[in-house]
Short mmCIF file of C-alpha atoms in Angstrom, two decimals:
data_model
loop_
_atom_site.label_atom_id
_atom_site.label_comp_id
_atom_site.label_asym_id
_atom_site.label_seq_id
_atom_site.Cartn_x
_atom_site.Cartn_y
_atom_site.Cartn_z
CA UNK A 4 24.21 -15.79 41.97
CA UNK A 5 22.75 -16.93 38.67
CA UNK A 6 23.83 -14.53 35.93
CA UNK A 7 20.41 -14.00 34.40
CA UNK A 8 21.24 -10.53 33.08
CA UNK A 9 24.16 -11.39 30.80
CA UNK A 10 22.11 -12.72 27.90
CA UNK A 11 20.10 -10.12 25.95
CA UNK A 12 16.38 -10.64 25.47
CA UNK A 13 15.72 -12.65 22.33
CA UNK A 14 12.51 -12.69 20.32
CA UNK A 15 11.90 -15.62 18.00
CA UNK A 16 9.79 -14.61 15.00
CA UNK A 17 7.78 -16.95 12.79
CA UNK A 18 5.54 -15.60 9.99
CA UNK A 19 2.61 -17.75 8.83
CA UNK A 20 0.59 -17.31 5.67
CA UNK A 21 -1.31 -19.08 2.95
CA UNK A 22 -0.84 -18.67 -0.79
CA UNK A 23 -4.58 -18.33 -1.49
CA UNK A 24 -4.57 -14.86 0.08
CA UNK A 25 -2.95 -11.64 -1.13
CA UNK A 26 0.70 -12.68 -0.75
CA UNK A 27 2.31 -9.42 -2.00
CA UNK A 28 0.21 -7.45 0.48
CA UNK A 29 1.01 -9.96 3.22
CA UNK A 30 4.72 -9.50 2.53
CA UNK A 31 4.30 -5.73 2.88
CA UNK A 32 2.65 -6.24 6.30
CA UNK A 33 5.42 -8.63 7.31
CA UNK A 34 8.12 -6.12 6.35
CA UNK A 35 6.45 -3.42 8.46
CA UNK A 36 6.08 -5.77 11.43
CA UNK A 37 9.73 -6.78 11.16
CA UNK A 38 10.77 -3.12 11.28
CA UNK A 39 8.67 -2.62 14.41
CA UNK A 40 10.30 -5.65 16.03
CA UNK A 41 13.78 -4.43 15.10
CA UNK A 42 12.98 -1.07 16.62
CA UNK A 43 12.44 -2.64 20.05
CA UNK A 44 16.18 -3.10 20.41
CA UNK A 45 16.07 -6.80 21.27
CA UNK A 46 17.87 -9.63 19.52
CA UNK A 47 15.72 -11.18 16.78
CA UNK A 48 15.89 -14.84 15.81
CA UNK A 49 14.23 -15.87 12.58
CA UNK A 50 13.85 -14.33 9.15
CA UNK A 51 11.32 -11.90 7.64
CA UNK A 52 10.07 -14.66 5.35
CA UNK A 53 6.45 -15.72 4.95
CA UNK A 54 6.11 -19.48 5.58
CA UNK A 55 3.43 -20.75 3.23
CA UNK A 56 4.04 -24.51 3.49
CA UNK A 57 4.47 -26.97 6.35
CA UNK A 58 8.06 -27.78 5.40
CA UNK A 59 9.02 -24.11 5.63
CA UNK A 60 7.38 -23.83 9.06
CA UNK A 61 9.20 -26.92 10.33
CA UNK A 62 12.57 -25.67 9.09
CA UNK A 63 12.06 -22.20 10.57
CA UNK A 64 10.91 -23.70 13.89
CA UNK A 65 14.01 -25.89 14.16
CA UNK A 66 16.25 -22.86 13.71
CA UNK A 67 14.25 -20.85 16.25
CA UNK A 68 14.50 -23.55 18.91
CA UNK A 69 18.27 -23.52 18.59
CA UNK A 70 18.25 -19.78 19.31
CA UNK A 71 16.39 -20.34 22.61
CA UNK A 72 14.29 -17.18 22.48
CA UNK A 73 12.61 -15.69 25.54
CA UNK A 74 9.42 -14.99 23.60
CA UNK A 75 8.04 -16.54 20.42
CA UNK A 76 6.18 -14.07 18.20
CA UNK A 77 4.01 -15.82 15.63
CA UNK A 78 2.96 -13.34 12.97
CA UNK A 79 -0.40 -14.53 11.72
CA UNK A 80 0.00 -12.58 8.51
CA UNK A 81 -2.88 -14.28 6.69
CA UNK A 82 -5.42 -16.87 7.67
CA UNK A 83 -4.10 -20.39 8.25
CA UNK A 84 -5.70 -23.32 9.97
CA UNK A 85 -4.57 -24.21 13.50
CA UNK A 86 -2.75 -27.45 12.76
CA UNK A 87 0.85 -26.20 12.57
CA UNK A 88 0.51 -23.72 15.43
CA UNK A 89 -0.99 -26.40 17.68
CA UNK A 90 1.66 -28.92 16.72
CA UNK A 91 4.42 -26.39 17.44
CA UNK A 92 3.17 -25.23 20.82
CA UNK A 93 2.28 -28.69 22.07
CA UNK A 94 5.90 -29.65 21.52
CA UNK A 95 7.51 -26.42 22.72
CA UNK A 96 6.63 -24.77 26.02
CA UNK A 97 7.54 -21.12 25.47
CA UNK A 98 5.81 -17.78 26.11
CA UNK A 99 4.08 -17.03 22.82
CA UNK A 100 2.33 -14.11 21.17
CA UNK A 101 0.04 -14.45 18.15
CA UNK A 102 -0.02 -11.13 16.27
CA UNK A 103 -2.66 -10.45 13.63
CA UNK A 104 -3.18 -7.31 11.55
CA UNK A 105 -6.40 -5.40 10.85
CA UNK A 106 -7.28 -4.60 7.25
CA UNK A 107 -9.31 -1.96 5.48
CA UNK A 108 -13.06 -2.55 5.03
CA UNK A 109 -13.10 -1.99 1.29
CA UNK A 110 -16.22 -3.90 0.37
CA UNK A 111 -13.98 -6.30 -1.57
CA UNK A 112 -12.24 -9.54 -0.66
CA UNK A 113 -10.49 -10.17 2.63
CA UNK A 114 -6.85 -9.83 1.64
CA UNK A 115 -5.46 -11.37 4.85
CA UNK A 116 -8.23 -12.65 7.16
CA UNK A 117 -5.52 -12.92 9.82
CA UNK A 118 -7.65 -12.57 12.93
CA UNK A 119 -9.76 -15.57 12.02
CA UNK A 120 -6.57 -17.63 11.94
CA UNK A 121 -5.67 -16.46 15.44
CA UNK A 122 -9.19 -17.23 16.66
CA UNK A 123 -8.98 -20.75 15.26
CA UNK A 124 -5.54 -21.32 16.82
CA UNK A 125 -6.54 -20.05 20.27
CA UNK A 126 -9.55 -22.36 20.31
CA UNK A 127 -7.49 -25.37 19.28
CA UNK A 128 -4.80 -24.60 21.85
CA UNK A 129 -7.38 -24.18 24.61
CA UNK A 130 -8.58 -27.74 24.00
CA UNK A 131 -5.07 -28.88 24.88
CA UNK A 132 -4.87 -26.71 27.98
CA UNK A 133 -2.54 -24.23 26.27
CA UNK A 134 -2.82 -20.45 26.19
CA UNK A 135 -1.00 -17.70 24.35
CA UNK A 136 -0.95 -13.92 24.33
CA UNK A 137 -2.56 -12.13 21.41
CA UNK A 138 -2.19 -8.78 19.71
CA UNK A 139 -4.39 -7.35 16.95
CA UNK A 140 -2.78 -4.13 15.76
CA UNK A 141 -1.32 -2.54 12.65
CA UNK A 142 2.25 -3.69 12.06
CA UNK A 143 3.66 -0.17 12.34
CA UNK A 144 1.52 1.13 15.21
CA UNK A 145 2.83 2.62 18.46
CA UNK A 146 0.35 0.44 20.35
CA UNK A 147 1.90 -2.69 18.89
CA UNK A 148 5.40 -1.54 19.87
CA UNK A 149 4.29 -0.79 23.43
CA UNK A 150 2.58 -4.17 23.84
CA UNK A 151 5.50 -6.05 22.33
CA UNK A 152 7.98 -4.33 24.60
CA UNK A 153 5.94 -5.08 27.73
CA UNK A 154 5.44 -8.69 26.76
CA UNK A 155 9.11 -9.17 25.90
CA UNK A 156 10.13 -7.77 29.27
CA UNK A 157 7.58 -10.00 31.01
CA UNK A 158 8.90 -13.03 29.16
CA UNK A 159 12.39 -12.10 30.28
CA UNK A 160 11.22 -12.02 33.91
CA UNK A 161 9.50 -15.39 33.52
CA UNK A 162 12.71 -16.78 32.04
CA UNK A 163 14.70 -15.51 35.03
CA UNK A 164 12.19 -17.05 37.40
CA UNK A 165 12.56 -20.40 35.65
CA UNK A 166 16.31 -20.27 36.21
CA UNK A 167 16.17 -18.85 39.74
CA UNK A 168 17.50 -20.63 42.79
CA UNK A 169 16.48 -19.62 46.30
CA UNK A 170 17.81 -20.70 49.69
CA UNK A 171 15.63 -21.16 52.76
CA UNK A 172 17.49 -20.89 56.06
CA UNK A 173 15.56 -22.75 58.76
CA UNK A 174 11.84 -23.38 59.10
CA UNK A 175 9.21 -20.68 59.27
CA UNK A 176 8.01 -19.88 62.82
CA UNK A 177 5.15 -21.92 64.22
CA UNK A 178 1.79 -20.44 63.32
CA UNK A 179 3.22 -18.45 60.39
CA UNK A 180 1.40 -20.45 57.72
CA UNK A 181 1.84 -17.48 55.37
CA UNK A 182 5.52 -18.43 55.04
CA UNK A 183 5.20 -22.10 54.09
CA UNK A 184 5.59 -23.41 50.55
CA UNK A 185 5.58 -26.61 48.52
CA UNK A 186 9.00 -27.21 46.96
CA UNK A 187 7.62 -29.43 44.18
CA UNK A 188 4.91 -26.91 43.34
CA UNK A 189 7.54 -24.20 43.13
CA UNK A 190 9.45 -26.17 40.49
CA UNK A 191 6.35 -27.29 38.60
CA UNK A 192 4.63 -23.90 38.42
CA UNK A 193 7.60 -21.53 38.13
CA UNK A 194 10.69 -23.61 37.41
CA UNK A 195 12.27 -22.13 40.53
CA UNK A 196 14.53 -24.39 42.57
CA UNK A 197 14.94 -24.12 46.31
CA UNK A 198 17.28 -25.58 48.87
CA UNK A 199 17.10 -25.55 52.65
CA UNK A 200 19.73 -25.52 55.38
CA UNK A 201 19.18 -25.44 59.16
CA UNK A 202 19.41 -22.02 60.74
CA UNK A 203 22.15 -23.21 63.11
CA UNK A 204 24.29 -24.08 60.09
CA UNK A 205 24.26 -20.48 58.83
CA UNK A 206 24.90 -19.18 62.34
CA UNK A 207 27.89 -21.53 62.67
CA UNK A 208 29.19 -20.38 59.28
CA UNK A 209 28.92 -16.74 60.34
CA UNK A 210 30.56 -17.37 63.71
CA UNK A 211 33.52 -19.12 62.07
CA UNK A 212 34.32 -16.17 59.80
CA UNK A 213 37.30 -13.97 60.70
CA UNK A 214 36.62 -10.53 62.12
CA UNK A 215 38.18 -9.05 58.97
CA UNK A 216 35.05 -9.82 56.89
CA UNK A 217 33.21 -7.10 58.81
CA UNK A 218 35.56 -4.28 57.84
CA UNK A 219 34.11 -3.43 54.41
CA UNK A 220 30.43 -3.53 55.49
CA UNK A 221 31.37 -1.62 58.68
CA UNK A 222 32.83 1.18 56.56
CA UNK A 223 29.81 1.04 54.27
CA UNK A 224 27.42 1.40 57.18
CA UNK A 225 29.59 4.10 58.76
CA UNK A 226 28.95 6.21 55.67
CA UNK A 227 25.23 5.46 55.84
CA UNK A 228 24.70 5.88 59.59
CA UNK A 229 26.44 8.65 61.47
CA UNK A 230 25.58 6.94 64.77
CA UNK A 231 27.02 3.50 63.93
CA UNK A 232 29.78 3.93 66.52
CA UNK A 233 27.08 4.23 69.21
CA UNK A 234 25.97 0.65 68.58
CA UNK A 235 27.43 -2.14 70.76
CA UNK A 236 30.36 -3.23 68.61
CA UNK A 237 30.46 -6.98 69.24
CA UNK A 238 26.84 -7.77 68.28
CA UNK A 239 26.99 -5.23 65.44
CA UNK A 240 29.94 -7.05 63.92
CA UNK A 241 28.05 -10.33 64.38
CA UNK A 242 25.27 -8.94 62.18
CA UNK A 243 27.89 -8.02 59.59
CA UNK A 244 29.28 -11.57 59.79
CA UNK A 245 25.78 -12.86 59.06
CA UNK A 246 25.79 -10.60 55.99
CA UNK A 247 29.15 -12.07 54.92
CA UNK A 248 27.81 -15.61 55.41
CA UNK A 249 24.73 -14.82 53.29
CA UNK A 250 26.97 -13.32 50.61
CA UNK A 251 29.08 -16.49 50.59
CA UNK A 252 26.01 -18.69 50.26
CA UNK A 253 24.70 -16.63 47.34
CA UNK A 254 28.04 -16.51 45.55
CA UNK A 255 29.05 -20.14 46.13
CA UNK A 256 25.71 -21.74 45.27
CA UNK A 257 24.23 -19.22 42.84
CA UNK A 258 21.25 -18.18 44.97
CA UNK A 259 19.15 -15.33 43.62
CA UNK A 260 17.42 -14.75 46.95
CA UNK A 261 17.42 -16.10 50.50
CA UNK A 262 14.53 -16.57 52.95
CA UNK A 263 15.83 -16.52 56.52
CA UNK A 264 14.29 -17.64 59.80
CA UNK A 265 15.44 -14.49 61.55
CA UNK A 266 13.93 -14.97 65.02
CA UNK A 267 14.35 -16.10 67.67
CA UNK A 268 17.51 -17.99 66.68
CA UNK A 269 19.82 -15.12 65.73
CA UNK A 270 18.97 -13.34 68.99
CA UNK A 271 19.11 -16.36 71.27
CA UNK A 272 21.86 -18.46 69.67
CA UNK A 273 24.19 -15.82 68.25
CA UNK A 274 23.39 -12.57 70.02
CA UNK A 275 22.53 -10.19 67.18
CA UNK A 276 19.72 -9.16 64.86
CA UNK A 277 19.67 -10.59 61.35
CA UNK A 278 17.69 -7.58 60.06
CA UNK A 279 20.74 -5.47 59.21
CA UNK A 280 22.26 -8.31 57.21
CA UNK A 281 19.03 -8.74 55.24
CA UNK A 282 18.95 -5.01 54.51
CA UNK A 283 22.47 -5.12 53.07
CA UNK A 284 21.55 -8.11 50.89
CA UNK A 285 18.43 -6.30 49.66
CA UNK A 286 20.63 -3.37 48.70
CA UNK A 287 22.87 -5.80 46.80
CA UNK A 288 19.73 -6.93 44.92
CA UNK A 289 19.83 -10.44 46.33
CA UNK A 290 16.44 -10.21 48.05
CA UNK A 291 16.33 -11.58 51.57
CA UNK A 292 13.16 -11.93 53.59
CA UNK A 293 12.56 -12.79 57.20
CA UNK A 294 10.52 -15.58 58.80
CA UNK A 295 11.72 -18.02 56.09
CA UNK A 296 9.11 -16.59 53.69
CA UNK A 297 9.96 -18.18 50.34
CA UNK A 298 7.16 -16.56 48.36
CA UNK A 299 8.01 -13.22 49.93
CA UNK A 300 11.50 -13.51 48.44
CA UNK A 301 10.16 -14.58 45.05
CA UNK A 302 7.70 -11.68 45.06
CA UNK A 303 10.62 -9.34 45.77
CA UNK A 304 12.54 -10.88 42.88
CA UNK A 305 9.62 -10.17 40.53
CA UNK A 306 9.47 -6.55 41.68
CA UNK A 307 13.23 -6.15 41.51
CA UNK A 308 13.37 -7.47 37.96
CA UNK A 309 10.41 -5.30 36.94
CA UNK A 310 11.76 -2.13 38.52
CA UNK A 311 15.53 -2.52 38.35
CA UNK A 312 15.59 -1.44 42.01
CA UNK A 313 15.77 -3.08 45.41
CA UNK A 314 12.52 -4.34 46.96
CA UNK A 315 11.26 -4.29 50.55
CA UNK A 316 9.38 -7.30 51.97
CA UNK A 317 7.11 -5.51 54.39
CA UNK A 318 4.15 -5.83 56.79
CA UNK A 319 0.99 -3.74 56.70
CA UNK A 320 0.78 -2.71 60.37
CA UNK A 321 -1.62 0.22 60.65
CA UNK A 322 -4.74 1.48 58.87
CA UNK A 323 -6.19 4.94 59.50
CA UNK A 324 -9.59 5.27 57.75
CA UNK A 325 -9.98 8.92 58.83
CA UNK A 326 -6.69 9.99 57.27
CA UNK A 327 -7.06 7.41 54.46
CA UNK A 328 -3.54 6.12 55.03
CA UNK A 329 -1.74 2.93 55.93
CA UNK A 330 1.70 2.10 57.34
CA UNK A 331 4.09 -0.41 55.78
CA UNK A 332 6.81 -1.48 58.22
CA UNK A 333 9.45 -3.99 59.09
CA UNK A 334 12.08 -4.19 61.81
CA UNK A 335 14.85 -2.65 59.73
CA UNK A 336 15.51 -4.32 56.40
CA UNK A 337 14.39 -1.87 53.71
CA UNK A 338 17.16 -1.02 51.21
CA UNK A 339 18.68 2.33 52.07
CA UNK A 340 17.84 3.72 48.62
CA UNK A 341 14.26 3.94 49.96
CA UNK A 342 15.21 6.32 52.79
CA UNK A 343 13.79 9.82 53.05
CA UNK A 344 17.01 11.83 53.21
CA UNK A 345 15.23 14.82 54.71
CA UNK A 346 14.68 12.79 57.90
CA UNK A 347 17.07 10.85 60.18
CA UNK A 348 18.75 7.78 58.67
CA UNK A 349 20.46 5.81 61.39
CA UNK A 350 21.52 2.53 62.90
CA UNK A 351 19.25 1.10 65.60
CA UNK A 352 18.68 -1.71 68.07
CA UNK A 353 15.84 -4.18 67.61
CA UNK A 354 12.88 -2.72 69.49
CA UNK A 355 11.96 -5.98 71.24
CA UNK A 356 15.31 -7.72 71.66
CA UNK A 357 17.53 -4.63 72.16
CA UNK A 358 20.28 -5.97 69.90
CA UNK A 359 21.82 -4.46 66.72
CA UNK A 360 21.98 -4.05 63.80
CA UNK A 361 18.93 -2.53 62.16
CA UNK A 362 18.38 0.26 59.66
CA UNK A 363 16.01 2.95 60.86
CA UNK A 364 14.43 5.53 58.57
CA UNK A 365 11.19 6.76 57.10
CA UNK A 366 10.49 5.71 53.52
CA UNK A 367 10.78 8.47 50.93
CA UNK A 368 7.71 9.85 49.16
CA UNK A 369 6.83 8.58 45.71
CA UNK A 370 4.75 6.21 43.64
CA UNK A 371 4.84 2.58 44.87
CA UNK A 372 3.84 -0.87 43.64
CA UNK A 373 2.89 -3.72 45.95
CA UNK A 374 3.29 -7.31 44.78
CA UNK A 375 2.80 -10.76 46.31
CA UNK A 376 2.50 -14.29 44.97
CA UNK A 377 -0.23 -15.44 47.32
CA UNK A 378 -1.37 -18.88 48.42
CA UNK A 379 -4.51 -17.47 50.04
CA UNK A 380 -7.74 -19.41 49.58
CA UNK A 381 -5.69 -22.44 48.60
CA UNK A 382 -4.65 -21.20 45.15
CA UNK A 383 -1.74 -19.33 43.63
CA UNK A 384 -2.52 -15.75 42.61
CA UNK A 385 -0.52 -12.60 41.94
CA UNK A 386 -1.65 -9.71 44.10
CA UNK A 387 -0.94 -6.21 42.84
CA UNK A 388 -1.72 -2.80 44.28
CA UNK A 389 -0.57 0.75 43.79
CA UNK A 390 -0.36 3.89 45.83
CA UNK A 391 1.68 6.87 46.91
CA UNK A 392 4.20 6.85 49.75
CA UNK A 393 3.67 10.11 51.62
CA UNK A 394 6.25 12.41 53.14
CA UNK A 395 5.69 11.71 56.81
CA UNK A 396 7.63 11.24 60.04
CA UNK A 397 8.77 7.73 60.93
CA UNK A 398 5.62 5.98 62.16
CA UNK A 399 7.30 3.14 64.06
CA UNK A 400 10.89 2.21 64.86
CA UNK A 401 12.68 0.35 62.09
CA UNK A 402 11.99 1.06 58.42
CA UNK A 403 8.45 2.29 57.82
CA UNK A 404 6.42 4.47 55.50
CA UNK A 405 2.97 6.07 55.49
CA UNK A 406 1.14 5.47 52.20
CA UNK A 407 -2.12 6.43 50.55
CA UNK A 408 -3.29 3.63 48.30
CA UNK A 409 -5.32 3.82 45.09
CA UNK A 410 -8.42 2.72 47.02
CA UNK A 411 -9.57 3.92 50.42
CA UNK A 412 -7.51 2.50 53.29
CA UNK A 413 -10.39 0.63 54.89
CA UNK A 414 -11.53 -0.85 51.58
CA UNK A 415 -7.99 -2.09 51.05
CA UNK A 416 -8.07 -3.66 54.51
CA UNK A 417 -11.34 -5.41 53.75
CA UNK A 418 -10.15 -6.70 50.39
CA UNK A 419 -6.81 -7.88 51.82
CA UNK A 420 -8.42 -9.92 54.58
CA UNK A 421 -11.29 -11.26 52.44
CA UNK A 422 -8.76 -12.54 49.90
CA UNK A 423 -6.81 -14.40 52.59
CA UNK A 424 -3.65 -12.48 51.78
CA UNK A 425 -0.36 -13.10 53.56
CA UNK A 426 0.97 -10.52 56.03
CA UNK A 427 4.09 -9.90 53.91
CA UNK A 428 3.93 -7.78 50.76
CA UNK A 429 6.86 -6.74 48.55
CA UNK A 430 7.14 -3.02 47.85
CA UNK A 431 9.11 -1.08 45.26
CA UNK A 432 9.03 2.47 43.93
CA UNK A 433 7.35 3.26 40.60
CA UNK A 434 4.26 1.84 38.92
CA UNK A 435 5.17 -1.58 37.56
CA UNK A 436 1.67 -3.08 37.38
CA UNK A 437 1.35 -3.08 33.56
CA UNK A 438 4.48 -5.23 33.28
CA UNK A 439 3.55 -7.48 36.20
CA UNK A 440 0.09 -8.06 34.73
CA UNK A 441 1.83 -9.52 31.68
CA UNK A 442 4.01 -11.64 33.96
CA UNK A 443 0.87 -12.99 35.65
CA UNK A 444 -0.60 -13.90 32.26
CA UNK A 445 2.54 -15.73 31.17
CA UNK A 446 2.69 -17.61 34.48
CA UNK A 447 -1.02 -18.45 34.22
CA UNK A 448 -1.61 -16.80 37.59
CA UNK A 449 -4.97 -15.39 38.52
CA UNK A 450 -4.57 -11.65 39.00
CA UNK A 451 -5.80 -10.11 42.25
CA UNK A 452 -5.74 -6.32 42.16
CA UNK A 453 -6.51 -4.88 45.59
CA UNK A 454 -5.89 -1.25 44.69
#
């Protein structure tokens, strides 16, 4: 697995100004902004020095590029024209924030005129097809700190996505257009690399593993499921071998997630359900999705990085307008941290194929976020929605939860279908939409908020 967490978030800071404005006052603003940036707790690259000439900007930029920051913060401390900013960002593709400061309306001269400089720069950049994030806030304000922290975290997620590597095992099932993807588009738009192997190759790898690889996950699942011993042992251990094979693939090749053609091959060619293996991988925070759904896995990665928790690539399977509730479900691959511990948590057979191993439990109550990079309507968008998972009995066999969304259930249904959304949606606990909105902006993805 790519070690994207080892390196701390780094902010590159460049302060621009012009000597014809109030330089002492500008330096005061810069000092306050630098203190705010230091207070975020991230690594800072750059110096709290106001660059007033082109040579100073070029020298500072060279040093910043060597530091390889996740986010470039350009402090537009006073007005400047757009030439240097445009030159810099045309040559350097990096998530960027332009931060300008308000000033008192004294009836006298404009001491900074910083916003006008940002306005000029954003216009110039737009003519080159470039966009940046902007912030207009006092250098010591709580609002500025909140926005900076969110944007830094979003830039970190975008950086991880650009380094991510995902495996696709087999082809998506016929008629499941929701699970296809364009490998070149994936690299061009997100920087994410993908590789594909035939499903029979992973099955052969699993089958060749010694029985001993199943001992640790067997003990793990024995602690989780009191009824594990009731499952047919041979196919159960086959599922655990599939888990070991997926682990090996991730470790050997550095995969951050794996999209698996789970049916019918694992049932018909190997004699077990892949679902239980995918659940274990999801718990290990190497998201795995079924039906070879690449964008489902990437959506789960976004949610996992935003939440710090495991994600569940799920289907919306039932809508009850009278009760204003919906059911999110999948055969049995939700991470066990999502289980409602007041209800049964057990091992199960696949409901259609009657083979193990699946997880079976109702999802716990709590705030949830739904996320999906969608290809609906022939364009890439980031779908977000929010709601509340309710405390309710297991609605259908497998892993499932009854939720009340932030819009009425039938309105959500209408919006989902009208937008051409895929049937898979990634789900995680907590409200992570503010951060994911920033991610969408940095990825230049149209935002589609269904609830």
